[in-house]
Amino acid sequence: EVQLVESGGGLVQPGGSLKLSCAASGFTLSDFDIHWVRQASGKGLEWVGRIGSEGKSHATEYAASVKGRFAISKDDSQNTAYLQMYSLKTEDTAVYYCARAITTLDYWGQGTLVTVSS
Amino acid sequence: QSVLTQPPSVSAAPGQKVTISCSGSSSNIGSNYVSWYQQLPQTAPKLLIYEESRRPSGIPDRFSGSKSGTSATLGITGLQTGDEADYYCGTWDSSLRAEVFGGGTKVTVL
């Protein structure tokens, strides 16, 4: 069974850092892209970024709103992807989901809540 | 302001049909596959339709998708109370180099 489980969310002060994990099971992580998508309370889905499969040399792309502050990485041997977040702002407060993809985001994790507040 | 435009809400009685539109441009819907996601209250999004009209295993054929030019449409027939959810369209935008979503449409069963 395909599963994605996010962890690492929590409360962080503005300007702080946080690293989220996305543990994959039931499939080979190296064969898929992994996307991160966030959703502020009561709002719609906002794409954060993606990291390519091994075949795409793990290339990364980011939304303009997080470029230069967030970094996505992947450890295929551990079947885990990561979202490292720096210089966090209050507007980064959201539930963060990871999802696997080839032509579509076909499986999503349950999400982890990140709250940026003083 | 979302790159893809969806109506904020649609509603219909049980057993009826609803359609949800998703409007984009040549750099997103016009040149890439469209997906639709269902988000039930307090849950993660779930893939409903991919590559415009294909359904993943386990998705009933009451759900259908289509695309014409720079617009896509999700149809739900035989509406059930369990279909009350937010629905999002999504696709890749080749100019922005980003995955883009519509603002979401809330489906209410009257």
Tab-separated table of N, CA and C in Angstrom, chain A residues 25 28-29 61 70-71 73 88 90 106 108 111:
chain	number	residue	atom	x	y	z
A	25	SER	N	6.394	4.836	1.720
A	25	SER	CA	6.392	3.374	1.791
A	25	SER	C	5.458	2.825	0.727
A	28	THR	N	8.902	2.792	-4.684
A	28	THR	CA	10.308	3.190	-4.721
A	28	THR	C	10.403	4.685	-4.965
A	29	LEU	N	10.865	5.408	-3.967
A	29	LEU	CA	10.885	6.871	-4.015
A	29	LEU	C	11.683	7.388	-5.212
A	61	GLU	N	12.481	22.624	-8.202
A	61	GLU	CA	11.843	23.870	-8.633
A	61	GLU	C	10.976	24.361	-7.485
A	70	PHE	N	13.348	28.143	1.014
A	70	PHE	CA	13.037	26.734	1.213
A	70	PHE	C	13.931	25.878	0.325
A	71	ALA	N	14.223	24.672	0.797
A	71	ALA	CA	15.022	23.738	0.013
A	71	ALA	C	14.446	22.337	0.151
A	73	SER	N	14.907	18.259	-0.581
A	73	SER	CA	15.915	17.239	-0.828
A	73	SER	C	15.269	15.860	-0.678
A	88	LEU	N	11.508	31.841	8.166
A	88	LEU	CA	10.057	31.665	8.121
A	88	LEU	C	9.311	32.946	8.455
A	90	THR	N	5.228	34.767	9.038
A	90	THR	CA	3.895	34.399	9.549
A	90	THR	C	3.006	33.863	8.423
A	106	ASP	N	-0.620	11.801	-7.391
A	106	ASP	CA	-1.596	10.736	-7.232
A	106	ASP	C	-1.778	10.247	-5.795
A	108	TRP	N	-1.177	11.546	-1.661
A	108	TRP	CA	-0.829	12.640	-0.771
A	108	TRP	C	-0.695	12.121	0.662
A	111	GLY	N	-0.528	15.407	5.945
A	111	GLY	CA	-0.175	16.788	6.248
A	111	GLY	C	0.394	16.980	7.637
